[in-house]
Amino acid sequence: MNPVIETRQASRHYGEGDTLVKALDEVSLQIQPGEFTAIVGPSGSGKSTLLQLVGGLDIPSEGSIHLSGKAISQMSGRELSDFRRDHIGFIFQAYNLIPVLTAAENCEYIMLLQGIAEKERRERVRAMLERVGLGGKENRRPNQLSGGQQQRVAVARAMVSQPDIILADEPTANLDSQTGADLLDMMHELNRKEGMTFVFSTHDPMIMERATRLVHLRDGRIEQEEHRA
Amino acid sequence: MGLTWRLALRNLMRNKRRTFLTAMIISLSLTALILTDAFIEGMSDAMVRSATRLYSGDAQIHHRDYLAQREESLAIDPDPFLEKLTQETDVSGYAPRVLAFGMISSAANNRAIQVSGIDPDREATVSKLRGAIRDGNYLDSDGPRTQILIGSRLADLLEVELGDRIVVSVNNQDTQGAEQQLFRVSGIFHFNARALDENTAFVLLPRLQEMMGLGESVHEIAFNFEEANQATQTDRPIWSRLSTDTAVAQGWTELMPQLATMLQLSNSSTLIAAVILFILAGLGVINGMFMSIYERTYEFGVLLAIGTRRTSIFRLILAEGLVLAVGAITIGAILGVVVTATMAAVGIDYGNMEISGVSIAEVIRPEYHINQYTVLPVWVLIMTLIACVYPAVHAARIVPAHALHKSL
């Protein structure tokens, strides 16, 4: 099976000479379709840098990143934007919705960029918000939703464009335990039922408990990997 | 409404106070420009009216060499021209004149002046001399040959009053000698224009022709158009119809090139004011847009991360600028109408100030012009969009990884 993500000896360095910082150092990693992977490690271990690289938000200093078989480091800025739009879903820690757009418009936005017809957009948004438990709240703006509901909208937005993979950066960090657990259960269910690939960057034990694979980073290198049934 | 426009409008409504203040910078700039232009228009028209309709006329016919040489022998036969002027439908009035440079003497003083011989009835169709009589009477074609009108300042200088005797000396073209005649002050005029009030006297046309030995000839035929701006249209066929091998008809822009230049300079001053206002308003807009963008850096990072192209971010900022500009321009134009109307009702009295030798004898009132509500708003719109380009480029170049640093 072809991996969704493959990093080949990927390194990311900042500064030069005496001030050189190796945020990521020759990391090789493959994420297979349907995985529910958590990248874990202490602060400064390179989790964020790795997620930025595989999400096409940054370019490796050395090595290469392949998403669905395509080397993203060779893409132009425009190709990279289109690639992110069509193949990657992002969920950030918090405040990642456009505050002036409603829940439905936030989800619809990415499909507008994809050029999907209005009728199909509306149907997919309605179905997706229903699936994440936000039916009836389509016209609420982010400030009219709770933190957990906002993250559900973020999940819906990430999934509605039917990406190959969803990258989530500490999605439960700003949620209380129960809300975080509910959100994770929802994503886990989407992973099991629909085979959606998730990669988390996290410290949250609840995510680690549910992950089918744990990648431990330390000082920019993979320290350990755990595969779970 | 497309999502870009919805986003633009809602983003502007996020911080209403900042949007209002930025919009007011644009609005007040447009209002100031409209008022400046309206004032310049009003002042220009007042200057032209003062320079032409007071005495000179919108246009004049002279011997081709007269204005260059000022030789009193360079006179023309008026009859063919007066006949043509009678047939010109665009001409509202015309007046033949004899012009002499001479001396005027009273018992107390004497002074070099210009003496004009005029046909009183015809003159009243061109100049405001009849209305400018402050004391005494206007010239009467059938009255005594010794009538003379002098300016108020000249009367003061000569220390004369109505009925006083004065002597006028001019050069006789036949004898090449000085011709002196006695006149009685029949009227004192006050144009509220220094050059005329201090240095001019008017006598009957035949009397001066006789003194100068000119026969029936005249030096000048002044005429007015139905519309004052017709005199500035140099391609009108009337100019060639009224010109011959020896005489030429010219509008005030050719007769008073210094005034035409001065009016061009006035237009330039509007341009300079516009440029300064554009720069100031542009900086205000840039500042406002940058504040808005800095507040939304994380949001732009999200938009870029989920696949928004940089060109779309650029367009979004320009759309915000366009929506802001359209609203602000509407307010600015309305304010412009109100302020101009108020200023026009009140007027600005310059108290007979002279500009380039032209006394502005009337209260200046700003004037509406179609350009103020078409060209100027378009320029303000373009200025706003240009000012938005810099913040838009900045927003489009945001690096998502940096913008999302707090999260990722």
XYZ file of C-alpha atoms in Angstrom:
637
model
C 0.000 0.000 0.000
C 1.360 3.446 -0.894
C 1.892 5.728 2.106
C -0.123 8.925 2.364
C 2.897 10.731 3.771
C 6.523 9.843 3.424
C 9.397 11.889 4.789
C 12.800 10.891 3.466
C 15.716 12.041 5.614
C 13.818 15.284 6.125
C 15.676 17.960 8.083
C 14.749 21.482 8.971
C 17.476 23.810 10.134
C 17.184 27.390 11.339
C 20.062 29.872 11.502
C 23.619 29.026 10.463
C 27.098 28.517 11.846
C 27.197 28.724 15.631
C 23.506 29.617 15.765
C 22.378 26.634 13.678
C 19.358 24.908 15.215
C 18.337 21.496 13.947
C 14.605 21.548 14.594
C 14.235 18.297 12.672
C 17.124 16.003 11.884
C 16.977 13.389 9.136
C 13.507 12.116 9.937
C 12.183 9.294 7.786
C 8.579 8.375 8.356
C 5.720 6.769 6.482
C 2.057 7.255 7.320
C -0.221 4.658 5.778
C -3.843 5.329 4.787
C -6.309 4.882 7.662
C -3.755 5.420 10.417
C -4.644 7.312 13.563
C -1.149 8.522 14.417
C 0.024 10.684 17.276
C 3.371 12.449 17.144
C 4.401 12.966 20.726
C 7.354 14.406 22.523
C 8.430 17.196 24.821
C 8.327 20.844 23.851
C 11.045 21.625 21.293
C 11.232 18.035 20.121
C 10.206 18.959 16.575
C 6.510 17.940 16.545
C 5.314 21.252 15.151
C 8.107 21.412 12.598
C 7.299 17.921 11.377
C 3.607 18.753 11.069
C 4.466 21.963 9.174
C 6.622 20.021 6.750
C 4.133 17.265 6.051
C 1.379 19.843 5.729
C 3.291 21.714 3.038
C 3.457 24.834 5.188
C 7.249 24.737 5.229
C 9.983 23.276 3.043
C 12.664 20.925 4.404
C 16.270 22.147 4.447
C 17.379 18.692 3.399
C 15.609 15.499 2.374
C 12.155 15.377 0.881
C 8.469 15.117 1.755
C 6.085 13.100 -0.362
C 2.342 13.379 -0.040
C 0.335 10.810 -1.956
C 3.467 10.111 -3.951
C 4.169 13.762 -4.862
C 7.293 15.572 -3.699
C 5.978 18.812 -2.195
C 9.385 20.470 -1.993
C 9.406 20.691 -5.797
C 6.036 22.411 -6.015
C 5.581 26.118 -6.705
C 3.754 28.270 -4.161
C 0.558 28.071 -6.157
C 0.805 24.310 -6.642
C 1.423 23.939 -2.927
C -1.674 26.017 -2.090
C -3.788 23.901 -4.412
C -2.261 20.748 -3.031
C -3.083 21.727 0.561
C -6.586 22.690 -0.529
C -7.282 19.367 -2.241
C -5.300 16.832 -0.208
C -4.829 18.047 3.364
C -7.248 18.989 6.099
C -5.995 21.080 8.999
C -7.285 21.328 12.541
C -5.466 23.814 14.726
C -5.349 24.349 18.449
C -7.954 27.091 18.633
C -9.185 30.245 16.977
C -8.850 28.581 13.591
C -12.255 29.478 12.193
C -12.878 32.665 10.254
C -14.774 34.700 12.858
C -16.870 36.674 10.348
C -18.188 33.549 8.629
C -20.904 31.252 9.964
C -20.249 27.565 10.718
C -21.662 26.641 7.306
C -19.688 29.344 5.495
C -16.472 28.255 7.215
C -17.026 24.758 5.872
C -18.164 25.995 2.480
C -15.149 28.279 2.026
C -12.680 25.547 1.110
C -15.113 24.032 -1.401
C -15.508 27.462 -2.970
C -11.751 27.459 -3.469
C -12.092 24.027 -5.054
C -14.722 25.344 -7.441
C -17.450 22.954 -6.317
C -20.973 23.872 -7.456
C -23.187 25.655 -4.940
C -25.785 22.898 -4.666
C -23.198 20.250 -3.888
C -21.443 22.587 -1.454
C -24.635 23.169 0.489
C -25.469 19.461 0.640
C -22.000 18.463 1.768
C -21.881 21.186 4.416
C -25.266 20.237 5.807
C -24.356 16.541 5.883
C -20.942 17.159 7.444
C -22.221 19.497 10.162
C -24.927 16.933 10.900
C -22.275 14.244 11.178
C -20.223 16.234 13.708
C -23.360 16.921 15.730
C -23.922 20.507 14.738
C -27.136 20.159 12.782
C -29.225 23.302 13.270
C -26.213 25.436 14.139
C -25.175 26.141 10.545
C -25.804 29.864 10.750
C -23.992 30.500 14.004
C -20.756 32.394 13.964
C -17.758 31.039 15.911
C -18.337 33.432 18.812
C -21.825 31.965 19.176
C -20.443 28.441 19.573
C -18.655 26.779 22.508
C -14.979 25.789 22.204
C -15.917 22.166 21.584
C -18.465 23.141 18.942
C -15.881 25.353 17.241
C -13.457 22.436 17.054
C -16.231 20.275 15.627
C -16.738 22.887 12.911
C -12.974 22.785 12.327
C -13.181 18.997 11.931
C -16.109 19.387 9.560
C -14.189 21.976 7.550
C -11.145 19.738 7.399
C -13.193 16.767 6.203
C -15.704 18.399 3.905
C -13.128 18.887 1.147
C -12.468 15.120 1.233
C -8.700 15.324 1.835
C -6.259 12.407 1.881
C -5.172 13.196 5.427
C -6.083 15.406 8.358
C -3.316 17.038 10.362
C -4.383 18.112 13.841
C -2.231 20.182 16.111
C -3.207 19.673 19.732
C -6.908 19.919 18.874
C -7.960 19.280 22.474
C -5.508 21.653 24.130
C -8.075 24.363 24.805
C -11.001 22.089 25.625
C -12.155 20.669 28.935
C -11.669 16.922 29.408
C -15.193 15.840 28.567
C -15.445 18.059 25.464
C -11.994 16.911 24.359
C -12.961 13.271 24.843
C -16.173 13.744 22.850
C -14.253 15.408 20.010
C -11.676 12.621 19.956
C -14.381 9.957 19.964
C -15.934 11.648 16.985
C -12.646 11.776 15.069
C -11.830 8.198 16.056
C -15.183 7.092 14.718
C -14.579 8.936 11.450
C -11.231 7.160 11.254
C -12.708 3.724 11.881
C -15.865 4.070 9.799
C -14.579 6.106 6.877
C -10.897 5.247 6.938
C -9.864 8.889 7.213
C -6.158 9.252 8.047
C -5.381 11.415 11.074
C -2.004 12.648 12.297
C -1.933 14.458 15.626
C 0.731 16.484 17.297
C -0.070 16.240 20.978
C 0.728 15.937 24.649
C -2.795 14.760 25.425
C -2.933 11.249 27.001
C -6.466 10.819 25.641
C -5.158 11.046 22.078
C -2.256 8.758 22.865
C -4.721 6.191 24.270
C -6.729 6.167 21.052
C -3.821 6.355 18.593
C -3.021 3.256 16.559
C 0.552 4.490 16.199
C 2.725 6.644 18.382
C 5.815 8.411 17.038
C 8.061 9.709 19.811
C 10.304 12.641 18.870
C 13.206 13.997 20.860
C 15.695 16.656 19.760
C 14.378 16.554 16.222
C 14.856 12.830 15.755
C 12.499 9.850 16.005
C 13.277 8.241 19.307
C 10.726 5.462 19.274
C 7.680 4.193 17.372
C 4.782 2.162 18.758
C 2.213 0.365 16.651
C -1.025 -0.656 18.323
C -3.784 -2.878 17.159
C -22.869 38.449 -3.113
C -19.604 36.516 -3.607
C -17.722 35.230 -0.590
C -14.851 37.674 -1.157
C -17.228 40.633 -0.948
C -19.061 39.150 2.035
C -15.745 38.642 3.793
C -14.595 42.146 2.866
C -17.761 43.775 4.176
C -17.836 41.756 7.381
C -14.137 42.301 8.035
C -14.676 46.049 7.754
C -17.544 45.818 10.236
C -15.387 44.009 12.786
C -13.828 47.176 14.116
C -16.407 49.817 13.325
C -14.523 52.670 14.964
C -11.338 52.054 12.980
C -13.304 51.606 9.763
C -15.205 54.818 10.447
C -12.022 56.790 11.145
C -10.261 55.423 8.060
C -13.345 56.145 5.967
C -13.454 59.695 7.333
C -9.858 60.277 6.192
C -10.964 59.379 2.674
C -14.288 61.237 2.926
C -12.787 64.459 4.247
C -10.021 64.331 1.626
C -12.646 64.166 -1.097
C -14.694 66.923 0.548
C -11.595 69.131 0.798
C -10.769 68.447 -2.846
C -14.314 69.225 -3.969
C -14.341 72.456 -1.976
C -10.887 73.474 -3.251
C -11.901 72.831 -6.830
C -15.247 74.600 -6.365
C -13.482 77.582 -4.819
C -10.887 77.728 -7.620
C -13.723 77.511 -10.168
C -15.570 80.329 -8.441
C -12.452 82.463 -8.116
C -11.462 81.860 -11.741
C -14.894 82.831 -12.978
C -14.903 85.910 -10.745
C -11.476 86.918 -12.046
C -12.510 86.446 -15.646
C -15.728 88.366 -15.075
C -13.789 91.147 -13.356
C -11.261 91.238 -16.170
C -13.713 91.078 -19.071
C -17.254 92.030 -18.220
C -16.204 95.040 -16.114
C -14.723 96.962 -19.027
C -12.513 95.090 -21.497
C -15.163 92.835 -23.016
C -14.873 89.133 -23.826
C -13.049 89.931 -27.060
C -11.678 92.854 -29.034
C -10.840 93.821 -32.607
C -7.722 95.918 -33.254
C -5.366 96.815 -36.035
C -3.002 93.831 -36.288
C -0.039 95.853 -34.985
C -1.844 98.013 -32.449
C -1.401 95.896 -29.307
C 2.279 95.311 -30.017
C 3.167 98.919 -30.865
C 0.414 100.964 -29.180
C 0.814 103.500 -31.993
C -2.223 105.765 -31.992
C -2.068 105.982 -35.784
C -2.860 102.246 -36.031
C -6.628 102.693 -36.154
C -9.287 100.802 -38.110
C -12.465 101.723 -39.961
C -15.178 100.369 -37.624
C -18.125 100.207 -40.031
C -17.445 96.820 -41.741
C -16.836 95.205 -38.365
C -19.853 96.760 -36.694
C -21.982 95.487 -39.572
C -20.605 91.945 -39.156
C -21.026 92.063 -35.383
C -24.672 93.029 -35.849
C -25.159 89.771 -37.759
C -23.340 87.535 -35.264
C -25.999 85.726 -33.207
C -23.551 84.728 -30.451
C -22.547 88.348 -29.824
C -24.563 90.077 -27.133
C -23.048 93.546 -27.443
C -20.226 95.540 -29.026
C -18.675 98.987 -28.587
C -16.184 100.977 -30.683
C -13.495 102.812 -28.752
C -10.759 105.344 -29.393
C -7.841 105.074 -26.979
C -5.386 107.830 -26.260
C -2.541 108.196 -23.858
C -2.570 111.750 -22.604
C -2.343 114.143 -19.729
C -5.189 115.292 -17.539
C -4.776 118.460 -15.529
C -6.781 120.192 -12.887
C -6.042 123.363 -11.001
C -4.410 121.272 -8.320
C -2.655 118.446 -10.109
C -1.997 116.595 -13.339
C -1.529 112.962 -14.313
C -0.788 110.733 -17.292
C -3.826 108.629 -18.065
C -5.623 106.682 -20.773
C -8.491 108.592 -22.315
C -11.181 106.505 -23.973
C -13.612 107.865 -26.496
C -16.799 105.828 -26.359
C -20.277 105.576 -27.847
C -22.320 105.704 -24.587
C -25.212 103.566 -25.834
C -23.057 100.890 -27.436
C -20.629 100.926 -24.498
C -23.473 100.049 -22.132
C -23.927 96.746 -24.014
C -20.344 95.701 -23.267
C -18.975 97.238 -20.072
C -20.385 98.096 -16.656
C -19.374 101.760 -16.930
C -22.955 103.019 -16.754
C -23.573 101.031 -13.559
C -20.261 102.160 -12.062
C -21.214 105.864 -12.028
C -21.027 106.908 -8.378
C -21.634 110.619 -8.756
C -23.114 112.610 -11.620
C -24.363 111.163 -14.863
C -23.323 108.715 -17.549
C -22.238 110.217 -20.890
C -25.058 111.480 -23.105
C -24.533 111.238 -26.882
C -26.706 114.320 -27.353
C -25.257 116.207 -24.421
C -22.432 118.754 -24.287
C -19.152 117.893 -26.010
C -17.241 118.751 -22.845
C -18.593 115.821 -20.799
C -15.940 113.639 -19.171
C -16.135 110.702 -16.768
C -13.223 110.162 -14.432
C -12.465 107.474 -11.880
C -12.969 108.023 -8.181
C -9.273 107.717 -7.363
C -8.364 110.040 -10.215
C -10.875 112.588 -8.927
C -9.183 112.418 -5.541
C -5.737 112.792 -7.075
C -6.828 115.760 -9.174
C -8.860 117.135 -6.286
C -11.855 117.743 -8.505
C -15.590 117.295 -8.059
C -18.578 117.221 -10.365
C -18.711 120.299 -12.634
C -15.054 121.179 -12.135
C -13.046 122.037 -15.192
C -10.132 119.873 -16.309
C -7.888 119.949 -19.338
C -7.096 116.872 -21.413
C -4.095 116.818 -23.751
C -3.666 114.156 -26.430
C -1.541 113.805 -29.525
C -3.110 114.858 -32.840
C -2.227 112.481 -35.677
C -2.652 115.174 -38.350
C -0.569 117.889 -36.775
C 1.671 115.594 -34.731
C 1.208 118.144 -31.991
C -0.532 118.168 -28.646
C -4.240 118.958 -28.723
C -5.689 120.398 -25.547
C -9.375 120.690 -24.756
C -11.332 121.801 -21.726
C -13.816 119.360 -20.160
C -16.193 119.517 -17.219
C -16.457 116.545 -14.879
C -19.925 115.169 -15.581
C -19.588 111.903 -13.728
C -17.311 110.012 -11.366
C -17.207 106.239 -11.679
C -16.020 103.611 -9.277
C -15.331 100.149 -10.720
C -13.675 99.015 -7.516
C -10.667 98.244 -9.718
C -7.584 100.339 -9.063
C -6.263 100.483 -12.641
C -9.533 101.819 -14.000
C -10.445 104.081 -11.099
C -7.042 105.789 -11.041
C -5.898 105.959 -14.636
C -8.883 106.231 -16.953
C -11.221 108.880 -18.245
C -14.071 108.540 -20.726
C -15.242 111.141 -23.247
C -17.572 111.042 -26.224
C -16.192 109.100 -29.191
C -16.516 111.859 -31.859
C -14.885 114.368 -29.502
C -11.745 112.248 -29.025
C -11.640 111.275 -32.722
C -11.660 114.968 -33.525
C -8.942 115.781 -30.952
C -6.719 113.008 -32.291
C -7.436 113.723 -35.951
C -8.580 110.133 -36.534
C -11.658 110.918 -38.618
C -14.141 108.026 -38.220
C -11.463 105.472 -37.244
C -11.257 103.703 -33.918
C -8.545 101.743 -32.100
C -10.683 99.047 -30.610
C -14.034 97.348 -30.942
C -14.874 95.439 -27.778
C -17.596 92.814 -27.833
C -19.224 90.270 -25.529
C -20.527 86.808 -26.276
C -23.831 85.442 -25.055
C -21.811 82.939 -22.988
C -18.511 84.144 -21.543
C -16.723 80.840 -22.195
C -17.317 81.211 -25.948
C -14.447 83.681 -25.970
C -12.019 80.947 -24.914
C -12.908 78.716 -27.861
C -10.169 79.722 -30.282
C -11.376 77.407 -33.039
C -14.706 79.190 -33.489
C -15.226 80.516 -37.059
C -16.218 83.933 -35.696
C -12.559 84.828 -35.205
C -11.760 84.452 -38.887
C -15.011 86.151 -39.925
C -14.109 89.205 -37.839
C -10.462 89.316 -38.898
C -9.084 90.917 -42.061
C -5.659 91.586 -43.525
C -5.262 94.630 -41.300
C -7.395 93.807 -38.264
C -7.612 90.873 -35.931
C -10.290 89.699 -33.503
C -9.014 88.064 -30.297
C -10.576 86.613 -27.172
C -9.492 87.524 -23.656
C -7.172 84.536 -23.365
C -5.040 86.068 -26.130
C -5.536 89.652 -25.009
C -4.683 88.880 -21.391
C -2.301 85.910 -21.513
C -1.131 86.664 -17.973
C -4.669 86.023 -16.731
C -4.948 82.792 -18.699
C -1.604 81.681 -17.244
C -2.750 82.649 -13.787
C -5.874 80.512 -14.186
C -3.759 77.590 -15.346
C -1.645 78.060 -12.231
C -4.845 77.982 -10.179
C -5.666 74.616 -11.702
C -2.144 73.487 -10.863
C -2.707 74.529 -7.269
C -5.741 72.224 -7.187
C -3.500 69.456 -8.470
C -0.862 70.183 -5.826
C -3.513 70.221 -3.089
C -4.852 66.950 -4.470
C -1.429 65.301 -4.435
C -0.777 66.409 -0.834
C -4.213 65.223 0.267
C -3.751 61.942 -1.601
C -0.437 61.311 0.139
C -1.852 62.107 3.591
C -5.049 60.139 3.029
C -3.069 57.300 1.461
C -0.846 57.056 4.529
C -3.954 57.013 6.732
C -5.464 54.212 4.673
C -2.204 52.237 4.689
C -2.011 52.607 8.477
C -5.614 51.511 8.988
C -5.261 48.527 6.676
C -2.004 47.429 8.280
C -3.548 47.565 11.753
C -6.363 45.400 10.468
C -3.949 42.948 8.829
C -1.700 42.651 11.891
C -4.727 41.784 13.994
C -5.630 39.057 11.536
C -2.179 37.585 10.898
C -3.162 34.244 12.464
C -6.352 34.201 10.433
C -4.450 34.786 7.189
C -2.162 31.943 8.243
C -5.205 29.674 8.564
C -6.602 30.824 5.216
C -3.280 30.146 3.501
C -2.855 26.810 5.284
C -6.199 25.467 4.098
C -5.342 26.282 0.513
C -6.238 29.912 -0.161
C -3.958 31.249 -2.870
C -1.892 34.343 -2.158
C -3.632 36.145 -5.006
C -6.971 35.539 -3.261
C -5.625 37.142 -0.063
C -4.385 40.071 -2.175
C -7.822 40.400 -3.795
C -9.547 40.210 -0.411
C -7.575 43.195 0.931
C -8.233 45.168 -2.261
C -11.930 44.278 -1.985
C -11.928 45.624 1.574
C -10.278 48.806 0.260
C -12.816 49.094 -2.535
C -15.821 48.650 -0.218
C -14.281 51.148 2.218
C -13.586 53.629 -0.588
C -17.060 53.418 -2.123
C -18.698 54.073 1.240
C -16.267 56.845 2.128
C -16.571 58.502 -1.286
C -20.360 58.536 -1.011
C -20.116 60.279 2.358
C -17.391 62.622 1.046
C -19.461 63.623 -1.986
C -22.518 64.352 0.163
C -20.371 66.413 2.540
C -18.902 68.150 -0.518
C -22.359 69.185 -1.714
C -23.321 70.465 1.728
C -20.074 72.360 2.398
C -19.949 73.851 -1.099
C -23.587 74.949 -0.868
C -22.939 76.536 2.530
C -19.814 78.334 1.314
C -21.621 79.435 -1.843
C -24.425 80.918 0.252
C -21.999 82.792 2.502
C -19.360 83.685 -0.094
C -15.834 84.927 0.503
C -15.194 88.658 0.202
C -11.621 89.433 -0.760
C -12.252 93.143 -0.513
C -11.038 94.177 -3.979
C -7.858 92.138 -3.788
C -5.723 92.279 -6.951
C -4.361 89.071 -8.424
C -2.112 89.381 -11.481
C -3.354 92.895 -12.037
C -6.986 91.816 -11.947
C -9.120 93.208 -9.167
C -11.619 90.693 -7.857
C -14.468 93.114 -7.424
C -17.105 90.607 -6.354
C -17.692 88.108 -3.550
C -16.254 84.742 -4.539
C -18.642 81.830 -4.332
C -17.566 78.203 -4.841
C -19.081 76.727 -7.986
C -20.253 73.185 -8.679
C -18.686 71.379 -11.584
C -19.456 67.902 -12.874
C -15.772 66.916 -12.522
C -16.004 67.401 -8.768
C -18.436 64.489 -8.552
C -17.031 62.300 -11.317
C -13.300 62.774 -11.852
C -12.322 63.575 -8.246
C -14.157 60.560 -6.702
C -12.552 58.301 -9.306
C -9.134 59.690 -8.369
C -9.867 59.160 -4.676
C -10.983 55.606 -5.444
C -7.786 54.927 -7.380
C -5.729 56.528 -4.574
C -7.402 54.274 -1.980
C -6.797 51.160 -4.055
C -3.165 52.139 -4.635
C -2.782 52.709 -0.883
C -4.224 49.227 -0.295
C -1.721 47.538 -2.599
C 1.123 47.711 -0.057
C -0.872 46.139 2.821
C -2.384 43.644 0.365
C 1.051 42.523 -0.817
C 2.143 42.252 2.821
C -0.880 40.094 3.686
C -0.410 37.917 0.609
C 3.232 37.284 1.535
C 2.482 36.124 5.063
C 4.230 32.800 5.691
C 1.575 30.475 7.117
C 4.083 28.556 9.233
C 5.126 31.812 10.937
C 1.574 33.115 11.258
C 0.438 29.863 12.858
C 3.467 29.657 15.117
C 1.374 29.884 18.229
C -0.533 26.806 17.175
C 1.652 24.567 15.083
